[in-house]
Each structure stands twice: as C-alpha cells, then as structure tokens.
PDB file of C-alpha atoms in Angstrom:
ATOM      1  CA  UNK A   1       4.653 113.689  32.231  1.00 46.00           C
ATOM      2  CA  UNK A   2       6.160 116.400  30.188  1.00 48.00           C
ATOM      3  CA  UNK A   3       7.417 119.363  32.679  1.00 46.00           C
ATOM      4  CA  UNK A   4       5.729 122.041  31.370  1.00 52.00           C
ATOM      5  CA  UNK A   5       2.888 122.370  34.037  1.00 50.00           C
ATOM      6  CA  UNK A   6       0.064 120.554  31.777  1.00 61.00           C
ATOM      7  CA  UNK A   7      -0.042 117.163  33.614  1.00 74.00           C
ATOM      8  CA  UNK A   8      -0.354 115.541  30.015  1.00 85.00           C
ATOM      9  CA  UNK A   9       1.774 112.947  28.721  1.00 85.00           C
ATOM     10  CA  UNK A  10       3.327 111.741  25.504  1.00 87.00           C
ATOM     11  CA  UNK A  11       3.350 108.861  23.237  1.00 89.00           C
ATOM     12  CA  UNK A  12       6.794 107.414  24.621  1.00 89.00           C
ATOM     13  CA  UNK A  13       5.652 108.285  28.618  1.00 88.00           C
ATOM     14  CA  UNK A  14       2.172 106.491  28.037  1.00 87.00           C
ATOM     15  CA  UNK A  15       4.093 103.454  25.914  1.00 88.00           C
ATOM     16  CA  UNK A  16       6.812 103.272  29.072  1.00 89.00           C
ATOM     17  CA  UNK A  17       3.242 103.418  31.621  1.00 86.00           C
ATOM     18  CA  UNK A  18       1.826 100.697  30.001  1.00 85.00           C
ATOM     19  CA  UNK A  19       3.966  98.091  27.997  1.00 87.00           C
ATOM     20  CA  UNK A  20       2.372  98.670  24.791  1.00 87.00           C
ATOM     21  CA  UNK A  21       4.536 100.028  22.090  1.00 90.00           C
ATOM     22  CA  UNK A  22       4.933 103.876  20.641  1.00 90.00           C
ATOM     23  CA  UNK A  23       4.177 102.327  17.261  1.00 91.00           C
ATOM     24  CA  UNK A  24       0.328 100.514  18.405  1.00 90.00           C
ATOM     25  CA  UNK A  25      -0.735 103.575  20.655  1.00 90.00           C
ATOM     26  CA  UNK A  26       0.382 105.626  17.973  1.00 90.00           C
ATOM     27  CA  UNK A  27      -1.917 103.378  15.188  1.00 90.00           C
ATOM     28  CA  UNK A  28      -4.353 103.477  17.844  1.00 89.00           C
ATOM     29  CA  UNK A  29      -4.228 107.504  17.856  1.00 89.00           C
ATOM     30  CA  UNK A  30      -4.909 107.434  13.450  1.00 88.00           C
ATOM     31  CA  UNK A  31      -7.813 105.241  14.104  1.00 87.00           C
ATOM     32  CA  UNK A  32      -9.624 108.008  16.284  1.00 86.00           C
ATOM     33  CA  UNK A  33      -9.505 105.158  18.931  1.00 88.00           C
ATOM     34  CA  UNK A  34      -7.527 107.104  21.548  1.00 88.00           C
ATOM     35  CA  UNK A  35      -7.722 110.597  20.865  1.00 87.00           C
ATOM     36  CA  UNK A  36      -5.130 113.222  22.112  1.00 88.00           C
ATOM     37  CA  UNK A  37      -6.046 115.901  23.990  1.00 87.00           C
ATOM     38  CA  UNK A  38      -3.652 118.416  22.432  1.00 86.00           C
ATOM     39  CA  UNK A  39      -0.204 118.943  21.097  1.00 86.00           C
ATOM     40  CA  UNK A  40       3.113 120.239  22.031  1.00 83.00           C
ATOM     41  CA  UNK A  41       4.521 123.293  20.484  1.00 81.00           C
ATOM     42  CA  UNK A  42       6.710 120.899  18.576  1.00 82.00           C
ATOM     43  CA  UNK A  43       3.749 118.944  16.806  1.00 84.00           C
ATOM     44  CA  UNK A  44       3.683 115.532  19.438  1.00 85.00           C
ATOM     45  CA  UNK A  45       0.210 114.440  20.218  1.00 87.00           C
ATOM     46  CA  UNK A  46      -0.205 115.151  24.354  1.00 89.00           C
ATOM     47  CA  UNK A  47      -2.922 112.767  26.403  1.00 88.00           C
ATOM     48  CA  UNK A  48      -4.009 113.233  29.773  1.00 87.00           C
ATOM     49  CA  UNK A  49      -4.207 110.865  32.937  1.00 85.00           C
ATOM     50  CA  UNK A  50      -7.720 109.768  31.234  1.00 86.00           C
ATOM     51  CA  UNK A  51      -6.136 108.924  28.187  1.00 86.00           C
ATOM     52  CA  UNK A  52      -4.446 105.688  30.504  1.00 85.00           C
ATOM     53  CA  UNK A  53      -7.766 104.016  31.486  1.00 85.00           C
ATOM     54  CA  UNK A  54      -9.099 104.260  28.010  1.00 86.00           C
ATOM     55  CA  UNK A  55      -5.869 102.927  26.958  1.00 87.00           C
ATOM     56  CA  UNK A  56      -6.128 100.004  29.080  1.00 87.00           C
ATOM     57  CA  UNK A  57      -9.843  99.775  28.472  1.00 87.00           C
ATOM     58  CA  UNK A  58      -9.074  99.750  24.210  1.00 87.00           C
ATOM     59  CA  UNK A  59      -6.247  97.067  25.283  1.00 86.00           C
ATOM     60  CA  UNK A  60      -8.520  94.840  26.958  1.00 86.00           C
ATOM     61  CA  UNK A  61     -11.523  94.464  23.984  1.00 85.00           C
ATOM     62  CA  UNK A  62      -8.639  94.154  21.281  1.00 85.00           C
ATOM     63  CA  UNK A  63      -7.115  91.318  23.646  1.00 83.00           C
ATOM     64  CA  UNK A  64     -10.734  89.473  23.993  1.00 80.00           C
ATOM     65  CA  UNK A  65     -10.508  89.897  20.020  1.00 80.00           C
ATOM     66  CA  UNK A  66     -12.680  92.874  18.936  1.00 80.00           C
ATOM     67  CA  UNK A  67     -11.972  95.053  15.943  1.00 83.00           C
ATOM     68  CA  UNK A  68     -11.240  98.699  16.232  1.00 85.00           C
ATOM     69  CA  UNK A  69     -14.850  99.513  14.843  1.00 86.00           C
ATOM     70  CA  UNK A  70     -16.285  97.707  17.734  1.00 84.00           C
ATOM     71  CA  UNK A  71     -13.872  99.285  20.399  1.00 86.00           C
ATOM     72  CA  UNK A  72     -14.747 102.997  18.579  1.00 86.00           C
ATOM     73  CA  UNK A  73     -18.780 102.023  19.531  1.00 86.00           C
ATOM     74  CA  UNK A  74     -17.900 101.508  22.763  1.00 85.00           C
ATOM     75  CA  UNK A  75     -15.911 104.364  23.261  1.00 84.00           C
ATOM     76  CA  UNK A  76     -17.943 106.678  21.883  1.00 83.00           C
ATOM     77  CA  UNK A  77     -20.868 105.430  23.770  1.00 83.00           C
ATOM     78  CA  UNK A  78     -22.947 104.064  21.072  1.00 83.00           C
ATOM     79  CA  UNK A  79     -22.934 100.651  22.586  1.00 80.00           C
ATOM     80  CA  UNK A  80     -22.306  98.996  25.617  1.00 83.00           C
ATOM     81  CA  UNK A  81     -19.371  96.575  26.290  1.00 79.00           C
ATOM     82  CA  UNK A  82     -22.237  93.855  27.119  1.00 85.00           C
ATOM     83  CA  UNK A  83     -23.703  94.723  23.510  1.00 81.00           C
ATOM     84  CA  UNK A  84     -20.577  94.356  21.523  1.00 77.00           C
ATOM     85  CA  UNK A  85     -19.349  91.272  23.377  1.00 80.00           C
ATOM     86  CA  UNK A  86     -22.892  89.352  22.198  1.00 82.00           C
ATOM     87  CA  UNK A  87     -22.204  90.409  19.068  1.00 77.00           C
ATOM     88  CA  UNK A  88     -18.782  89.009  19.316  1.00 75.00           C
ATOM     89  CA  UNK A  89     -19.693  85.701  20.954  1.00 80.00           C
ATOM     90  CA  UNK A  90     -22.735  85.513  17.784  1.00 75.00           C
ATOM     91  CA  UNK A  91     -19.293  86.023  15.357  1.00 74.00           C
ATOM     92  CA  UNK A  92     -17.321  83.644  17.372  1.00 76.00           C
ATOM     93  CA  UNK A  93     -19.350  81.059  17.234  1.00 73.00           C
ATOM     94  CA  UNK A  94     -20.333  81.619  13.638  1.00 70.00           C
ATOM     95  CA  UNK A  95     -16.125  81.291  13.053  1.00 71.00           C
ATOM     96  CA  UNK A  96     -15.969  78.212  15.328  1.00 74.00           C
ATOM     97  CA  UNK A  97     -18.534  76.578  13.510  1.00 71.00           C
ATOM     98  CA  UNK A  98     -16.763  76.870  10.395  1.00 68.00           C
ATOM     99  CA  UNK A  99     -13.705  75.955  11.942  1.00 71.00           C
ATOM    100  CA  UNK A 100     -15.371  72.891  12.810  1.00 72.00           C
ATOM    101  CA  UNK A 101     -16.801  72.451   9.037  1.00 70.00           C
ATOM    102  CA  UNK A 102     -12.909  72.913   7.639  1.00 72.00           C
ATOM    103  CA  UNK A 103     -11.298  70.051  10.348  1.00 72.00           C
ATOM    104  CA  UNK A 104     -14.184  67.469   9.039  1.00 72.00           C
ATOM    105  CA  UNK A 105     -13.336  68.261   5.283  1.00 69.00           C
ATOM    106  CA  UNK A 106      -9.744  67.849   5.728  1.00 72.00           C
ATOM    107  CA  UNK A 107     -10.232  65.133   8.220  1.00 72.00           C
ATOM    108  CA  UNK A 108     -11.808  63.539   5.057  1.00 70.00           C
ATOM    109  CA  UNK A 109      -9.253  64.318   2.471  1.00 71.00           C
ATOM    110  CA  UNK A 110      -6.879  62.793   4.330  1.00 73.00           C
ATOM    111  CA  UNK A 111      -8.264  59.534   4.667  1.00 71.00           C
ATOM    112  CA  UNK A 112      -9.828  59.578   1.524  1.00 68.00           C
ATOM    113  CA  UNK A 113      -7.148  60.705  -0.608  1.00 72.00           C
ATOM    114  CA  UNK A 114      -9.334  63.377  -2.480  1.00 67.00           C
ATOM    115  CA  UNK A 115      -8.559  64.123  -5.682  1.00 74.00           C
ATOM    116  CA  UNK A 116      -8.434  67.856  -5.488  1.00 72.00           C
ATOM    117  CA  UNK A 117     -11.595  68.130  -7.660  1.00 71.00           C
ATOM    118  CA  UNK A 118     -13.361  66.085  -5.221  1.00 68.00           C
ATOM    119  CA  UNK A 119     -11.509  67.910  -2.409  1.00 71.00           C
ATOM    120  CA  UNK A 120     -13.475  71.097  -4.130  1.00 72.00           C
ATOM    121  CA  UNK A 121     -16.678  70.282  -4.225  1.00 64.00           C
ATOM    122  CA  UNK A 122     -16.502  68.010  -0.596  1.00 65.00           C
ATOM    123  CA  UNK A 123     -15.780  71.602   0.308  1.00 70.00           C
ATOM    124  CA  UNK A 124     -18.343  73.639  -1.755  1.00 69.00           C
ATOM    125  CA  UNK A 125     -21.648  71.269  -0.527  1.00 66.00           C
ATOM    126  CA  UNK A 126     -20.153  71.410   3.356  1.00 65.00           C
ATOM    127  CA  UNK A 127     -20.009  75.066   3.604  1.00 65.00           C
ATOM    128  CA  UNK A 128     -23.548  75.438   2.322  1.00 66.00           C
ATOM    129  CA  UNK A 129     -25.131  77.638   4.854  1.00 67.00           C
ATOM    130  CA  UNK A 130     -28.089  75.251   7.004  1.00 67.00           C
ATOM    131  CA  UNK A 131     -30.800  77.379   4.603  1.00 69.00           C
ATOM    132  CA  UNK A 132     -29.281  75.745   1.696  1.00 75.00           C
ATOM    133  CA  UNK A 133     -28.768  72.585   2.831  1.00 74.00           C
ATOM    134  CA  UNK A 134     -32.557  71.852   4.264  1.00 75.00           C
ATOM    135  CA  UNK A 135     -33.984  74.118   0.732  1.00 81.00           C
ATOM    136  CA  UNK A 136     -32.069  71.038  -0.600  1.00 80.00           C
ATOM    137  CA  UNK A 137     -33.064  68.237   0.922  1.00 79.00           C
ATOM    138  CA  UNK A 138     -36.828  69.878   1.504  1.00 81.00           C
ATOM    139  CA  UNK A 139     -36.667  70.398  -2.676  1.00 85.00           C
ATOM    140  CA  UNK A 140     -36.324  66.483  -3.046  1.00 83.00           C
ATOM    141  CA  UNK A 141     -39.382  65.568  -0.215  1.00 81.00           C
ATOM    142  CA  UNK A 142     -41.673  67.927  -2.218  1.00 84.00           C
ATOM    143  CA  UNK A 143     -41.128  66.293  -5.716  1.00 84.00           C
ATOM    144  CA  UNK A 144     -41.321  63.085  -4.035  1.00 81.00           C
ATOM    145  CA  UNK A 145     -44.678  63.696  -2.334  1.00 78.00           C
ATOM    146  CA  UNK A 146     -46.046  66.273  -4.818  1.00 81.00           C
ATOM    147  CA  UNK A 147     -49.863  65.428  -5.886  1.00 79.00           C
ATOM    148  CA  UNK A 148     -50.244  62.021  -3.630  1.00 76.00           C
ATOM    149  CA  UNK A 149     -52.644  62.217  -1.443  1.00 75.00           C
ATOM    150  CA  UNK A 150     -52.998  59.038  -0.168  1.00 73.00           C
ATOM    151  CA  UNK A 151     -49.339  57.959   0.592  1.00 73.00           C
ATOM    152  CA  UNK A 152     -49.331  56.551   4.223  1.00 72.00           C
ATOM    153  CA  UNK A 153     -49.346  59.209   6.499  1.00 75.00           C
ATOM    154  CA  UNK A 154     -46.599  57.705   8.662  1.00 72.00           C
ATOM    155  CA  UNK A 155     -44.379  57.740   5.606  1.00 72.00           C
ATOM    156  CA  UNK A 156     -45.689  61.054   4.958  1.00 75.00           C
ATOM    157  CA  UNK A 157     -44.389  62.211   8.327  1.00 74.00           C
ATOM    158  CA  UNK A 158     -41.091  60.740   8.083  1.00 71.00           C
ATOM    159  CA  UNK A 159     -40.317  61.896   4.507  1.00 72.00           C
ATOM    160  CA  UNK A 160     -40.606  65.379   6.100  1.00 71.00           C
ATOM    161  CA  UNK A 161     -38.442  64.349   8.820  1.00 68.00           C
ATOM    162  CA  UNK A 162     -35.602  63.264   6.886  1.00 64.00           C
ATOM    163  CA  UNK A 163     -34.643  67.174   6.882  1.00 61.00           C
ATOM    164  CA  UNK A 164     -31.401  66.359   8.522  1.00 62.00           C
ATOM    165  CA  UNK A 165     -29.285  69.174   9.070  1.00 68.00           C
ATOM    166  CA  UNK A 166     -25.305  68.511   8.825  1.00 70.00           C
ATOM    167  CA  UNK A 167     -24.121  68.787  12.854  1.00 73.00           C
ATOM    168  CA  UNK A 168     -22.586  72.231  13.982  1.00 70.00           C
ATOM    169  CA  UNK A 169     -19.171  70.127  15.137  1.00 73.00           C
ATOM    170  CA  UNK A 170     -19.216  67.201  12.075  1.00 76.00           C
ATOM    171  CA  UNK A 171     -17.648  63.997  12.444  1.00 79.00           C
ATOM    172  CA  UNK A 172     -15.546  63.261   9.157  1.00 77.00           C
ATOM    173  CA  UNK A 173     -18.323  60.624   8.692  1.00 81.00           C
ATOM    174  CA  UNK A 174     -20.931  62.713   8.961  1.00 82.00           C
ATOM    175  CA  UNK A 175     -19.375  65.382   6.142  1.00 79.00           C
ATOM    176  CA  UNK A 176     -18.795  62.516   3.894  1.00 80.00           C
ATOM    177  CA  UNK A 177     -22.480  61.224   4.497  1.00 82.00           C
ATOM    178  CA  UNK A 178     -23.624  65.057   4.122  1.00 82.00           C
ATOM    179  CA  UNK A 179     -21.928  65.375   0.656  1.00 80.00           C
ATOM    180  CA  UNK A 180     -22.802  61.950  -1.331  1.00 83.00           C
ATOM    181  CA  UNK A 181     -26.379  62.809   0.509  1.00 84.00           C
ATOM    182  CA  UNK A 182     -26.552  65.969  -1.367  1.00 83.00           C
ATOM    183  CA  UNK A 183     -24.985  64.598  -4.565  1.00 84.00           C
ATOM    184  CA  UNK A 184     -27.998  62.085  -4.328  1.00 86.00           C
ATOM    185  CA  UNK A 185     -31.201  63.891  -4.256  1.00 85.00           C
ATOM    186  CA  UNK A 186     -29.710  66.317  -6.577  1.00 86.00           C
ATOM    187  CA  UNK A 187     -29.484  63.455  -9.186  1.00 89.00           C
ATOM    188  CA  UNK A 188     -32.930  63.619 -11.432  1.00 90.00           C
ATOM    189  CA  UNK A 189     -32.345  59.670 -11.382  1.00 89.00           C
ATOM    190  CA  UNK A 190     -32.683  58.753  -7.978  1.00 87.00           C
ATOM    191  CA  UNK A 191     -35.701  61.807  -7.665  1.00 88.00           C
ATOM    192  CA  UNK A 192     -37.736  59.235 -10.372  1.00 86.00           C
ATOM    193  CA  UNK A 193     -36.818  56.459  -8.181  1.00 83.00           C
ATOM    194  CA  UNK A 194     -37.998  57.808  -5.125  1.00 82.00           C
ATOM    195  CA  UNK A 195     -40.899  58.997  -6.437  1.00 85.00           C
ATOM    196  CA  UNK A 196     -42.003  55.605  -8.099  1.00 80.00           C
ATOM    197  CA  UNK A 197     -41.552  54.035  -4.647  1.00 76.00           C
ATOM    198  CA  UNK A 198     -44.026  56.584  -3.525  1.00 78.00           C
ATOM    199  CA  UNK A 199     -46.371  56.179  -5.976  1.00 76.00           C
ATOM    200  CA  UNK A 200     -46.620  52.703  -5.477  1.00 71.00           C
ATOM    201  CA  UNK A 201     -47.554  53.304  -1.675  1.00 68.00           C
ATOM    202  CA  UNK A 202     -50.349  55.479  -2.872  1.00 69.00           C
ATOM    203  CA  UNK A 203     -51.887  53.373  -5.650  1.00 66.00           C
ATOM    204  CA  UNK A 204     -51.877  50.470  -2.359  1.00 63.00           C
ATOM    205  CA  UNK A 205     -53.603  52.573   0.064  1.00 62.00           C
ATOM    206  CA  UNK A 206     -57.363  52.534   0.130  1.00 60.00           C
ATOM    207  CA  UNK A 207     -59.961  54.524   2.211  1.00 61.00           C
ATOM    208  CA  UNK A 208     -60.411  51.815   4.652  1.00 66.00           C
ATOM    209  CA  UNK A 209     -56.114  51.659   5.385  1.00 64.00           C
ATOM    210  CA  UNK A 210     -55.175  52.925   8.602  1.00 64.00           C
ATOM    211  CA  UNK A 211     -52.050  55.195   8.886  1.00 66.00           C
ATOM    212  CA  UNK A 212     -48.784  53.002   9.349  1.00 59.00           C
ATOM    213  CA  UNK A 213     -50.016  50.046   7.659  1.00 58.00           C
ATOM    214  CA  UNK A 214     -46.749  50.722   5.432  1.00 61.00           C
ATOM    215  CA  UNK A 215     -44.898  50.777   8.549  1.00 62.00           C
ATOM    216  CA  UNK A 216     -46.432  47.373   9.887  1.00 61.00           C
ATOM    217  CA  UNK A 217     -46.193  45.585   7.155  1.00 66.00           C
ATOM    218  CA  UNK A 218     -42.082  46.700   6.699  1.00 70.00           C
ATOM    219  CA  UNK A 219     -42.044  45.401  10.337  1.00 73.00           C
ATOM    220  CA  UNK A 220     -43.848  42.175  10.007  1.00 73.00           C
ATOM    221  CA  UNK A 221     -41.422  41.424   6.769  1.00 72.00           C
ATOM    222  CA  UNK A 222     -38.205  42.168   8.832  1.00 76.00           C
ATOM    223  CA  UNK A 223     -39.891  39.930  11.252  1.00 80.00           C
ATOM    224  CA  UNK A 224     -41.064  36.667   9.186  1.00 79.00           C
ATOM    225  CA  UNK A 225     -37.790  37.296   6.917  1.00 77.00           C
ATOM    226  CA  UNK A 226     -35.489  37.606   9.761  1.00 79.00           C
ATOM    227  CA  UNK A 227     -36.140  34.306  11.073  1.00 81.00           C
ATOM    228  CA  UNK A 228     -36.442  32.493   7.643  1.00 81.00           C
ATOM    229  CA  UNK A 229     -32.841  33.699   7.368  1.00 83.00           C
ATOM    230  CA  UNK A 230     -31.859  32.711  11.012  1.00 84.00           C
ATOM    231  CA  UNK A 231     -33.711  29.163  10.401  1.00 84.00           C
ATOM    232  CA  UNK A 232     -30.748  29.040   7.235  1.00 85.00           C
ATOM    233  CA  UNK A 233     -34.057  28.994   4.610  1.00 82.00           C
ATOM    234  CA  UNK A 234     -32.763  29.815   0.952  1.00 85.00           C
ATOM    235  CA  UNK A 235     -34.849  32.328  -0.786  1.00 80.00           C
ATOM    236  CA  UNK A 236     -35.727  29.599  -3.442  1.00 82.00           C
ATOM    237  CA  UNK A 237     -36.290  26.567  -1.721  1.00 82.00           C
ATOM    238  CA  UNK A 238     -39.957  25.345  -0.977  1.00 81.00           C
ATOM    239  CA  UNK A 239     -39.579  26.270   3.010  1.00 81.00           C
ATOM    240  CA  UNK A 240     -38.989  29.601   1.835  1.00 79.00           C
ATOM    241  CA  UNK A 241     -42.804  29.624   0.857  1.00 78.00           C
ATOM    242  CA  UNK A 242     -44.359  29.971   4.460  1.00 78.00           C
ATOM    243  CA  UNK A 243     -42.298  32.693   4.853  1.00 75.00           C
ATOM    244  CA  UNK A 244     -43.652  34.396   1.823  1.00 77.00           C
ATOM    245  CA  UNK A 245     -47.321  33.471   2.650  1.00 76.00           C
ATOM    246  CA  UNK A 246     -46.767  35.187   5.885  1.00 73.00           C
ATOM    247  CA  UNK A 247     -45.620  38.164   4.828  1.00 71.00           C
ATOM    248  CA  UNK A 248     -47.453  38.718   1.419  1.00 72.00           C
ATOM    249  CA  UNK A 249     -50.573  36.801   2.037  1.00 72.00           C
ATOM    250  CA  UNK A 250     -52.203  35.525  -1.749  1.00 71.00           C
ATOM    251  CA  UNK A 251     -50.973  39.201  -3.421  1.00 72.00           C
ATOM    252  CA  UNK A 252     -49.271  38.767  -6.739  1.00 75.00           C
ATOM    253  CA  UNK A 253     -45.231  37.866  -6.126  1.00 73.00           C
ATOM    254  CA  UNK A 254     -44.543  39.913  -9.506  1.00 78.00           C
ATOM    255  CA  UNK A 255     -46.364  42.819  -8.236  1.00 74.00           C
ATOM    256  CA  UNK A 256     -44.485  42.734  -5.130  1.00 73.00           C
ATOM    257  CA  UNK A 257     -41.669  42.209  -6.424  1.00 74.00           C
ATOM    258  CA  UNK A 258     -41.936  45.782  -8.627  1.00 74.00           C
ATOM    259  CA  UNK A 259     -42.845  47.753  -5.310  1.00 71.00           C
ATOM    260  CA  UNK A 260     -40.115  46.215  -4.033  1.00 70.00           C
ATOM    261  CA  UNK A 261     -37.389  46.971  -6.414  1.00 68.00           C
ATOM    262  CA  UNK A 262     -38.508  50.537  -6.262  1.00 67.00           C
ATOM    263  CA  UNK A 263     -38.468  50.636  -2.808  1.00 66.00           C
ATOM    264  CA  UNK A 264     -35.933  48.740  -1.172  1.00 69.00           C
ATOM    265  CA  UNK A 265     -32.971  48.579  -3.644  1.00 71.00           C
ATOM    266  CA  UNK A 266     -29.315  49.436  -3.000  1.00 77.00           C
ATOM    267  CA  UNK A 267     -29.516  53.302  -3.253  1.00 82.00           C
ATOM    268  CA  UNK A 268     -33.027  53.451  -1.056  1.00 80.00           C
ATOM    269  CA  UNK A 269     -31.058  51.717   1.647  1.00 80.00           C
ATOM    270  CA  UNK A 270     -28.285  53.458   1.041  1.00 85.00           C
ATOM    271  CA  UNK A 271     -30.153  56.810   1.091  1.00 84.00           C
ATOM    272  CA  UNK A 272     -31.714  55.710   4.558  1.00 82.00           C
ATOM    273  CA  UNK A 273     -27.895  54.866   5.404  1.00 84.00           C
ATOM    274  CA  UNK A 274     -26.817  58.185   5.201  1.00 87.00           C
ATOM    275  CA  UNK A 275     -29.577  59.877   7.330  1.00 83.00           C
ATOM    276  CA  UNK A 276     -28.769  57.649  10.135  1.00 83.00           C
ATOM    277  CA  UNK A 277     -25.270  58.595   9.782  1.00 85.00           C
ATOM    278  CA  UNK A 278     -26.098  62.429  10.006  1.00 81.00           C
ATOM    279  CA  UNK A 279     -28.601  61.762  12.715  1.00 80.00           C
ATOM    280  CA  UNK A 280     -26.066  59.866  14.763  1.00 80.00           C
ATOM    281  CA  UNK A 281     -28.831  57.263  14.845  1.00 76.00           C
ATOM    282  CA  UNK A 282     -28.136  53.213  14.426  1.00 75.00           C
ATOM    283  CA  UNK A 283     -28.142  51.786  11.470  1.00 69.00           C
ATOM    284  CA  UNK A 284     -31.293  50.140  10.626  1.00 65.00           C
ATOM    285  CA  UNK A 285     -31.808  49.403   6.902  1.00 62.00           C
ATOM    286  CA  UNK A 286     -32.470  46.034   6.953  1.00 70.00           C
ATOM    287  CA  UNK A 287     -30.757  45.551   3.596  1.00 71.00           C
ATOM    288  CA  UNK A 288     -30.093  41.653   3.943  1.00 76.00           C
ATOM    289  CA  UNK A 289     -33.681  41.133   4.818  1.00 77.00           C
ATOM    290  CA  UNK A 290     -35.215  42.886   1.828  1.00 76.00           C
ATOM    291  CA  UNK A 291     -32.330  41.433  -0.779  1.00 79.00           C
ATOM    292  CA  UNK A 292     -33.762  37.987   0.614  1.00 81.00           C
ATOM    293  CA  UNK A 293     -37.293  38.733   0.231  1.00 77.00           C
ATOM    294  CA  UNK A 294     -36.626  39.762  -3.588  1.00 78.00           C
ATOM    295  CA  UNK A 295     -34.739  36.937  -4.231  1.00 81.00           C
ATOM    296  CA  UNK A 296     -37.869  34.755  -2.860  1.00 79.00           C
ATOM    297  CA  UNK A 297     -40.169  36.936  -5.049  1.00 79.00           C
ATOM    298  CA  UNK A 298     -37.683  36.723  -8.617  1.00 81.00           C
ATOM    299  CA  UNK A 299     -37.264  32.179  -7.815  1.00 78.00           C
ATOM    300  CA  UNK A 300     -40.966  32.284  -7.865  1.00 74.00           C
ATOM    301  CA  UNK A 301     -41.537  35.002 -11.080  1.00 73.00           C
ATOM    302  CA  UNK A 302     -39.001  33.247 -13.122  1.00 66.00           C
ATOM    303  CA  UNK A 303     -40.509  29.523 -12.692  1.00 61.00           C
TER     304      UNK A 303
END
C-alpha cells in the first residue's frame, strides 16, 4: 500500500500480493480487464483492495482457459460465470473433437505411409463438418432411389440408414473407411452401379410382393449357399444344381446372374464393408457366398 493515506496499491504491491507478474497485471490493465482506480501524481496506475478479488477472480477463468473477451463479459456483468463456462465447455468439446479427428489422420499416415497428397485430402474429407458428410452420403441414397417406387421397402429403409456419420473419437480404421467411403459415392461410376442394382429390385417387385422379400431371399441364398460350400460342392459340378434350384427356383440363371453382378460384386460388398466399419458393426457381407453363387450361375450360362 502506498503511504500516502489512499489505501490503494500499485502494480509491483498487487504483483508481490499475488504471484502474478508486473508485466501480466499490467497487460491485464490495457485490456480494460482490471481497471485502476486512479493514478499517482507520478503517472502509476493505483487499485484498491477490490482490485485483489477481481484479480484473483480474472486469474481463475484465464487458468480454466477463457479468453480475455469472455473474462471482460463477466466482469462487466453481461454474463454470468455459469454462462461463459457452457459456452466454453460447447468450444472445448468442439476443439477436442477435432483433436480427436487430427490423432486418427495421423494415426493413419503413419501406418499407411501417405504420400503427402493423399495425406491432404485423408485430411480435407475427415474434417468435413457432420452436415457435409451426411449431405454427402444422403446425395448418393437420393440418386440411387430417385423415381423407383417399387424398390423393396426394407431396402428402401436401409438405403436411408446407411447415413453413417464418422464417430466423434475415430478409430484410424474408421477415418480410413470414412475417406475411401466418401471417395466412393462421389465417383459417377459406382452411383450407375448402385443405381442399376436398384433398378433391378424394382423391375422384380410386383403388387402382390411383400416388403423384405429382397431381404428373405438374400437370407435364404446365404443359407442354401452356405452349406453347398460347407458340404465342399464346386460351383460347377452337377451337386451344385440343388443348391441353385433351391435358391432360384425355375427363374432364368442369365437373368440372375445380371442382378447379381450389379448387386453383389466386389465394390457393393466392399461399400457394405465400409459402413460396418464406421458403424462399429460385424462384418457381414457374405462375399464368398455370393462369388459362389455367380460362379454357379456363369458354369451354367456358358454351357
């Protein structure tokens, strides 16, 4: 306390009072943050005994990590502590996220090796904000479905499902899976493909078709297939036929075998692949089954 009957301090007392330095109170004093309440005939900003509580008090929220705009609301009065520290645990979390987003990316460029061009756009399609990424993948369900009324239902309902969002804390796996996802539907190639595999599922379903039939009938060849495969049948040998009968009943193997290339190929099961992988679901793709199934139909085509 300066001896001159005030009761007000200086810089250098309140610095000694508290631990902080001359040089932050004194930045803290430009901001308007901690305002003195007068100066010595000499020109040194003075503070009173309230100037140490709002001292502390300014300490504290920069501490917990708030910026001097923030600390100036609450000051002043315009907000409450409460108020700014929701807004602060909203930013937080917004930061941590991203944190999260930048450990999976790297994660992945390490094992991967990235090229840095790849590293670049791994980067670019990860930090899409969760409105870009569903307009995305909701983009690609749209053209698939667009105009076809009669596609199963059930395949209807888990088209729109496949909206999967890329996980607040990403696995490395799951960033990966995220960015060859995007690259994927994005590609006007795979968009026909999908979309001929839907079209096909229309022109099959009549009035009388119940919803799922798709479904059942995916099921019942995963089934019959399945065991043909665990039995050691060869997709072109004559016991390979009951098999066939059971799942495709007297329907034309060549016109099968079209819905089925559209449908089940490599990049459909891959596609399906990578939405489990985002999902944190299993794996179920059935790959093996449908690759023998085709290889039934083409023996049989080709004779």
């Amino acid at each position: 306390m300066i001896e001159d009957g005030t009761g007000l301090f200086t810089i250098g007392e309140l610095a000694r009072a508290t631990g902080l330095t001359v040089r932050t109170i004194r930045y803290w004093s430009d901001e308007d943050v901690l305002t003195p309440v007068g100066r010595s005939p000499g020109g040194y900003r003075l503070y009173d005994a309230g100037s140490f509580a709002r001292l502390e008090l300014i300490r504290t929220l920069r501490e917990l990590g708030l910026g001097l705009a923030h600390v100036r609301a609450v000051l002043s009065g315009e907000q409450t502590v409460a108020e700014v520290a929701a807004a602060h645990v909203a930013a937080l979390d917004a930061q941590i996220r991203s944190l999260k987003v930048t450990r999976a990316v790297l994660s992945t460029v390490a094992r991967r090796g990235s090229s840095a061009e790849e590293t670049t756009l791994m980067n670019k399609l990860a930090r899409l904000s969760a409105a870009e990424r569903r307009r995305i993948l909701e983009e690609f369900v749209e053209e698939t479905l667009h105009g076809l009324d009669t596609v199963d239902p059930e395949i209807r309902k888990r088209m729109l499902a496949t909206v999967a969002e890329l996980p607040d804390d990403p696995t490395p796996e799951q960033v990966d899976a995220w960015v060859e996802l995007a690259e994927m539907v994005q590609d006007p190639a795979f968009r026909a493909q999908m979309r001929r595999a839907t079209e096909f599922n229309a022109a099959d379903r009549g009035p009388d078709v119940p919803p799922g039939a798709s479904l059942w009938f995916m099921k019942r060849l995963v089934d019959l297939v399945g065991e043909a495969r665990r039995r050691g049948v060869v997709p072109d040998s004559p016991e390979a036929d009951e098999a066939l009968r059971g799942v495709l009943g007297d329907a034309d193997p060549a016109a099968v075998l079209a819905r089925l290339d559209a449908a089940f190929n490599d990049r459909v099961a891959r596609y399906r692949e990578l939405l489990c992988v985002l999902k944190g679901q299993p794996l179920a793709v059935y790959a093996e089954e449908f690759a023998w199934l085709a290889a039934a139909l083409r023996a049989r085509v080709d004779r």
